[in-house]
Coordinates of C-alpha atoms and ligand atoms in Angstrom, one line a residue:
M1 CA -38.1 12.9 -23.2
P2 CA -34.5 11.5 -23.4
A3 CA -32.1 12.6 -20.7
E4 CA -30.0 15.8 -21.0
L5 CA -26.3 14.9 -21.6
I6 CA -23.8 16.0 -19.0
D7 CA -21.0 17.2 -21.3
G8 CA -17.8 16.1 -19.4
A9 CA -15.6 17.3 -22.3
A10 CA -16.9 20.8 -22.1
I11 CA -16.8 21.0 -18.3
A12 CA -13.2 19.6 -18.3
R13 CA -12.2 22.3 -20.8
E14 CA -13.7 24.9 -18.5
I15 CA -11.6 23.6 -15.6
R16 CA -8.4 23.3 -17.6
D17 CA -8.8 26.9 -18.8
E18 CA -9.3 28.0 -15.1
V19 CA -6.2 26.0 -14.0
A20 CA -4.2 27.6 -16.9
R21 CA -5.2 31.1 -15.7
E22 CA -4.3 30.3 -12.1
T23 CA -1.1 28.7 -13.1
A24 CA 0.0 31.8 -15.0
A25 CA -0.7 33.9 -11.8
L26 CA 1.4 31.5 -9.8
V27 CA 4.2 31.6 -12.3
A28 CA 4.1 35.4 -12.0
R29 CA 4.8 34.9 -8.3
G30 CA 7.9 32.8 -9.2
V31 CA 6.5 29.2 -8.9
R32 CA 5.7 27.0 -11.9
P33 CA 3.6 24.0 -10.8
G34 CA 5.5 20.8 -11.8
L35 CA 4.0 17.3 -12.3
A36 CA 6.1 14.1 -12.7
V37 CA 4.6 11.0 -14.2
I38 CA 6.3 7.6 -14.0
L39 CA 5.4 4.9 -16.5
V40 CA 6.8 1.4 -15.9
G41 CA 6.6 -1.0 -18.8
D42 CA 4.9 -0.7 -22.2
D43 CA 1.2 -1.2 -21.6
P44 CA -0.3 0.6 -24.7
A45 CA -3.4 2.0 -22.8
S46 CA -1.1 3.4 -20.0
A47 CA 1.2 4.9 -22.5
V48 CA -1.7 6.8 -24.1
Y49 CA -2.9 8.1 -20.7
V50 CA 0.6 9.2 -19.7
Q51 CA 1.1 11.0 -23.0
S52 CA -2.2 12.9 -22.5
K53 CA -1.3 13.9 -18.9
G54 CA 2.1 15.3 -20.1
K55 CA 0.4 17.3 -22.9
A56 CA -2.3 18.6 -20.6
C57 CA 0.3 19.8 -18.2
E58 CA 2.2 21.7 -20.8
E59 CA -1.0 23.2 -22.2
A60 CA -1.8 24.5 -18.7
G61 CA 1.7 26.1 -18.5
M62 CA 3.0 23.6 -16.0
H63 CA 6.4 22.0 -15.8
S64 CA 6.0 18.4 -16.9
V65 CA 8.4 15.4 -16.5
T66 CA 7.7 12.0 -17.8
I67 CA 9.9 9.1 -16.7
R68 CA 9.6 5.9 -18.8
L69 CA 11.1 2.8 -17.3
P70 CA 11.4 -0.7 -18.7
A71 CA 9.0 -3.5 -17.6
S72 CA 12.0 -5.2 -16.0
T73 CA 12.4 -2.3 -13.5
T74 CA 12.8 -3.6 -9.9
E75 CA 11.0 -2.2 -6.9
P76 CA 14.1 -0.6 -5.4
E77 CA 14.9 1.1 -8.8
L78 CA 11.4 2.6 -8.9
L79 CA 11.6 3.7 -5.3
A80 CA 14.9 5.5 -6.0
H81 CA 13.1 7.5 -8.7
V82 CA 10.2 8.3 -6.3
D83 CA 12.8 9.5 -3.7
A84 CA 14.5 11.8 -6.2
L85 CA 11.2 13.4 -7.1
N86 CA 10.1 13.7 -3.5
A87 CA 13.3 15.7 -2.9
D88 CA 13.0 17.8 -6.1
P89 CA 11.6 21.3 -5.4
A90 CA 10.6 21.8 -9.0
I91 CA 8.1 18.9 -8.7
H92 CA 4.9 19.4 -6.8
G93 CA 3.0 16.4 -7.9
I94 CA 4.0 12.8 -8.5
L95 CA 2.0 10.1 -10.2
V96 CA 3.1 6.5 -10.8
Q97 CA 0.9 5.1 -13.5
M98 CA -1.0 1.9 -12.5
P99 CA -0.9 -1.0 -13.1
L100 CA 2.7 -1.8 -12.3
P101 CA 4.6 -5.0 -13.4
K102 CA 4.1 -7.9 -11.0
Q103 CA 7.5 -7.7 -9.3
I104 CA 6.6 -4.3 -7.9
D105 CA 4.1 -3.9 -5.0
P106 CA 1.9 -0.9 -5.7
D107 CA 1.2 -0.3 -2.0
V108 CA 4.9 0.1 -1.2
V109 CA 5.3 2.6 -4.0
I110 CA 2.1 4.6 -3.1
R111 CA 3.3 4.8 0.5
R112 CA 6.7 6.1 -0.6
I113 CA 5.3 9.2 -2.4
R114 CA 5.3 12.2 -0.1
P115 CA 1.6 12.8 0.9
D116 CA 1.9 16.5 0.0
K117 CA 3.0 15.5 -3.6
D118 CA 0.5 12.6 -3.9
V119 CA -1.8 14.3 -6.5
D120 CA -3.4 10.9 -7.2
G121 CA -4.8 10.9 -3.6
F122 CA -3.8 7.2 -3.1
H123 CA -1.5 7.6 -0.1
P124 CA -3.2 6.4 3.2
V125 CA -2.7 9.9 4.6
N126 CA -4.8 11.4 1.8
V127 CA -7.3 8.6 2.0
G128 CA -7.8 9.4 5.7
K129 CA -8.0 13.2 5.1
V130 CA -10.7 12.7 2.5
L131 CA -12.7 10.5 4.9
I132 CA -12.6 13.1 7.7
G133 CA -13.3 15.9 5.3
D134 CA -9.9 17.7 5.6
R135 CA -9.7 19.8 2.5
D136 CA -5.8 19.9 2.6
G137 CA -5.9 16.3 1.4
F138 CA -5.8 15.3 -2.3
V139 CA -9.0 13.6 -3.6
P140 CA -8.4 10.9 -6.2
C141 CA -9.0 12.4 -9.7
T142 CA -11.9 10.3 -10.9
P143 CA -14.3 10.8 -7.9
A144 CA -13.2 14.5 -7.6
G145 CA -14.2 14.8 -11.3
V146 CA -17.6 13.2 -10.7
Q147 CA -18.3 15.6 -7.8
E148 CA -17.3 18.5 -10.0
L149 CA -19.6 17.3 -12.8
L150 CA -22.5 17.2 -10.3
L151 CA -21.6 20.7 -9.0
R152 CA -21.3 22.3 -12.4
S153 CA -24.4 20.7 -13.8
G154 CA -26.5 22.1 -10.9
V155 CA -27.5 18.6 -9.6
E156 CA -29.2 18.9 -6.1
T157 CA -27.2 16.6 -3.9
K158 CA -28.3 17.7 -0.4
G159 CA -30.5 15.0 1.1
A160 CA -30.5 13.0 -2.2
E161 CA -30.4 9.3 -2.3
C162 CA -27.0 8.6 -3.9
V163 CA -26.2 5.0 -4.8
I164 CA -22.7 4.0 -5.8
V165 CA -22.1 0.8 -7.6
G166 CA -18.5 -0.4 -7.0
R167 CA -16.2 -0.3 -4.0
S168 CA -12.8 0.2 -5.4
N169 CA -10.1 2.2 -3.6
I170 CA -9.8 4.5 -6.6
V171 CA -13.4 5.3 -7.2
G172 CA -16.2 3.7 -5.1
K173 CA -14.8 4.2 -1.6
P174 CA -13.6 7.8 -2.0
M175 CA -16.8 8.7 -3.9
M176 CA -18.7 7.5 -0.8
A177 CA -16.6 9.6 1.5
L178 CA -17.1 12.7 -0.7
M179 CA -20.9 12.4 -1.1
V180 CA -21.5 11.8 2.6
Q181 CA -19.7 14.9 3.8
S182 CA -21.7 18.0 4.8
G183 CA -20.2 20.4 2.2
R184 CA -21.2 21.5 -1.3
A185 CA -22.1 19.0 -4.0
A186 CA -22.4 16.5 -1.2
N187 CA -24.6 16.0 1.9
A188 CA -26.3 13.0 0.3
T189 CA -27.6 9.7 1.8
V190 CA -25.1 7.2 0.4
T191 CA -25.5 3.5 -0.4
V192 CA -22.5 1.5 -1.7
C193 CA -23.4 -1.6 -3.7
H194 CA -20.9 -4.3 -4.7
S195 CA -20.6 -7.8 -6.0
A196 CA -22.1 -9.3 -2.9
T197 CA -25.1 -6.9 -2.9
R198 CA -28.5 -8.7 -2.8
D199 CA -31.0 -7.3 -5.3
L200 CA -28.9 -4.6 -6.9
A201 CA -31.8 -3.3 -8.9
A202 CA -33.8 -2.6 -5.7
H203 CA -31.0 -0.2 -4.6
T204 CA -30.3 1.5 -8.0
A205 CA -34.1 2.0 -8.7
R206 CA -34.3 4.4 -5.7
A207 CA -31.2 6.5 -6.5
D208 CA -31.7 10.2 -7.3
I209 CA -28.0 10.1 -8.2
L210 CA -26.6 6.8 -9.5
I211 CA -22.8 6.6 -9.8
V212 CA -21.6 3.4 -11.5
A213 CA -17.9 2.3 -11.3
A214 CA -18.2 -1.5 -11.5
G215 CA -16.1 -2.3 -14.6
R216 CA -18.8 -4.4 -16.2
P217 CA -20.0 -3.3 -19.6
R218 CA -23.6 -2.1 -19.7
M219 CA -24.6 -3.8 -16.4
I220 CA -27.1 -1.1 -15.4
T221 CA -30.1 -1.0 -17.7
G222 CA -32.9 1.6 -18.0
A223 CA -35.2 -0.7 -16.0
M224 CA -32.8 -0.3 -13.0
V225 CA -32.9 3.5 -13.1
K226 CA -35.3 5.8 -11.2
P227 CA -37.3 8.1 -13.6
G228 CA -35.7 11.6 -13.3
A229 CA -32.4 10.3 -11.9
T230 CA -28.9 11.7 -12.6
V231 CA -26.7 8.9 -13.9
I232 CA -23.0 9.1 -13.8
D233 CA -21.2 6.4 -15.7
V234 CA -17.5 5.9 -14.7
G235 CA -17.0 2.8 -16.7
I236 CA -14.8 2.6 -19.8
N237 CA -15.0 -0.8 -21.5
R238 CA -13.8 -2.0 -24.9
V239 CA -16.4 -4.2 -26.6
E240 CA -16.1 -5.8 -30.0
D241 CA -17.9 -4.0 -32.8
A242 CA -17.4 -5.3 -36.3
S243 CA -19.0 -2.2 -37.8
T244 CA -16.1 0.1 -36.6
K245 CA -12.7 0.4 -38.3
S246 CA -10.8 -0.7 -35.2
G247 CA -13.1 -3.6 -34.5
Y248 CA -14.1 -2.4 -31.1
R249 CA -15.8 0.6 -29.4
L250 CA -16.0 2.0 -25.9
V251 CA -19.0 1.6 -23.7
G252 CA -19.7 2.4 -20.1
D253 CA -21.0 0.3 -17.2
V254 CA -24.5 1.8 -18.0
D255 CA -26.6 0.7 -21.0
F256 CA -26.7 4.2 -22.4
E257 CA -29.6 3.8 -24.8
S258 CA -32.1 2.4 -22.4
A259 CA -30.9 4.5 -19.4
R260 CA -31.2 7.8 -21.2
Q261 CA -35.0 7.1 -21.8
V262 CA -35.5 7.1 -18.1
A263 CA -33.0 9.4 -16.5
A264 CA -33.2 13.2 -16.4
R265 CA -29.4 13.6 -16.9
I266 CA -26.7 11.2 -17.9
T267 CA -23.0 11.2 -18.8
P268 CA -22.0 9.7 -22.1
V269 CA -19.0 7.3 -22.7
P270 CA -16.7 8.6 -24.0
K271 CA -16.7 12.3 -23.2
G272 CA -18.4 12.0 -19.8
V273 CA -16.3 11.3 -16.7
G274 CA -13.1 10.4 -18.7
P275 CA -11.9 14.0 -19.6
M276 CA -12.6 15.1 -16.0
T277 CA -9.8 12.9 -14.6
I278 CA -7.0 14.8 -16.3
A279 CA -8.7 18.2 -15.4
M280 CA -8.7 17.2 -11.7
L281 CA -5.1 16.0 -11.9
L282 CA -4.1 19.5 -13.1
S283 CA -6.2 21.1 -10.4
N284 CA -4.6 18.9 -7.7
T285 CA -1.1 19.8 -9.1
L286 CA -1.9 23.5 -9.0
R287 CA -3.0 23.2 -5.3
A288 CA 0.1 21.1 -4.4
A289 CA 2.2 24.0 -5.8
R290 CA 0.2 26.6 -3.9
Q291 CA 0.5 24.6 -0.7
A292 CA 4.2 24.2 -1.2
L293 CA 4.5 28.0 -1.6
A294 CA 2.5 28.6 1.6
S295 CA 4.4 26.1 3.7
Ligands
GUN301 N1 -4.3 4.0 -14.0 C1 -5.6 4.2 -14.3 N2 -6.1 5.2 -13.7 C2 -5.1 5.7 -12.9 C3 -5.1 6.8 -12.0 O1 -6.0 7.6 -11.8 N3 -3.9 7.1 -11.4 C4 -2.8 6.2 -11.6 N4 -1.7 6.5 -11.0 N5 -2.8 5.2 -12.4 C5 -4.0 4.9 -13.1

């Protein structure tokens, strides 16, 4: 029997509705959560993401600011914007869209954002908090979304073999930290695979939960999946497809058709992990506003 689909779009909708209700309650107490997004340059994919983040914020009843800067922006100019947002009491979350133009060092920018406004969870203070299991820290939106998908789909994680393919700072490493903690939707035995892993298939084939964030289209095939596994595909890759109007289509890092014959549950691409990212960004912004009110 083909795998059951984990409907990321529906779960993200559920979370966005919850965030909107809780935002309204916070507004009634005099605080409207505010998110500022900075986009430098005119990368079309980034422009689409930034626009969706702004719309999602407004839909949730939050205050939304989008700052669009030219590709020629210098690092000091960008840092001046970050400083202004750090000091602005109406802004609880700051996100600088990556990638940045080559004259700007992303690490310098990430370290300049106040950790209590770093709703991306990229600042070393938040990276450290996630690693030690301090719940005050902000978890990067994509791994937080994956964990929420597992939780809301009723996947048993305690004691499970969880194999993560990919070791990026944005997904693989924080995903590892989340799944190994002793809390809910976690408590797993975690293996992280990467480009130097010998015999990748030997690892993936014993995963009860397989999370793939490697950035390589369809690299995980059904033959590499354990029967009955839960497969979470974080990849979003454009591949050429002459049969579509645009000439391309989106595929994940998992070969969906073969993997779904073997797995018990699987996320599709699109409408799997993707929509969860914005939902978790809103959730982090709401918490940043609550924490600001309490401090
Ligand atoms: N570019 C692609 N994904 C992300 C993300 O999660 N946060 C930021 N800031 N930039 C991105």
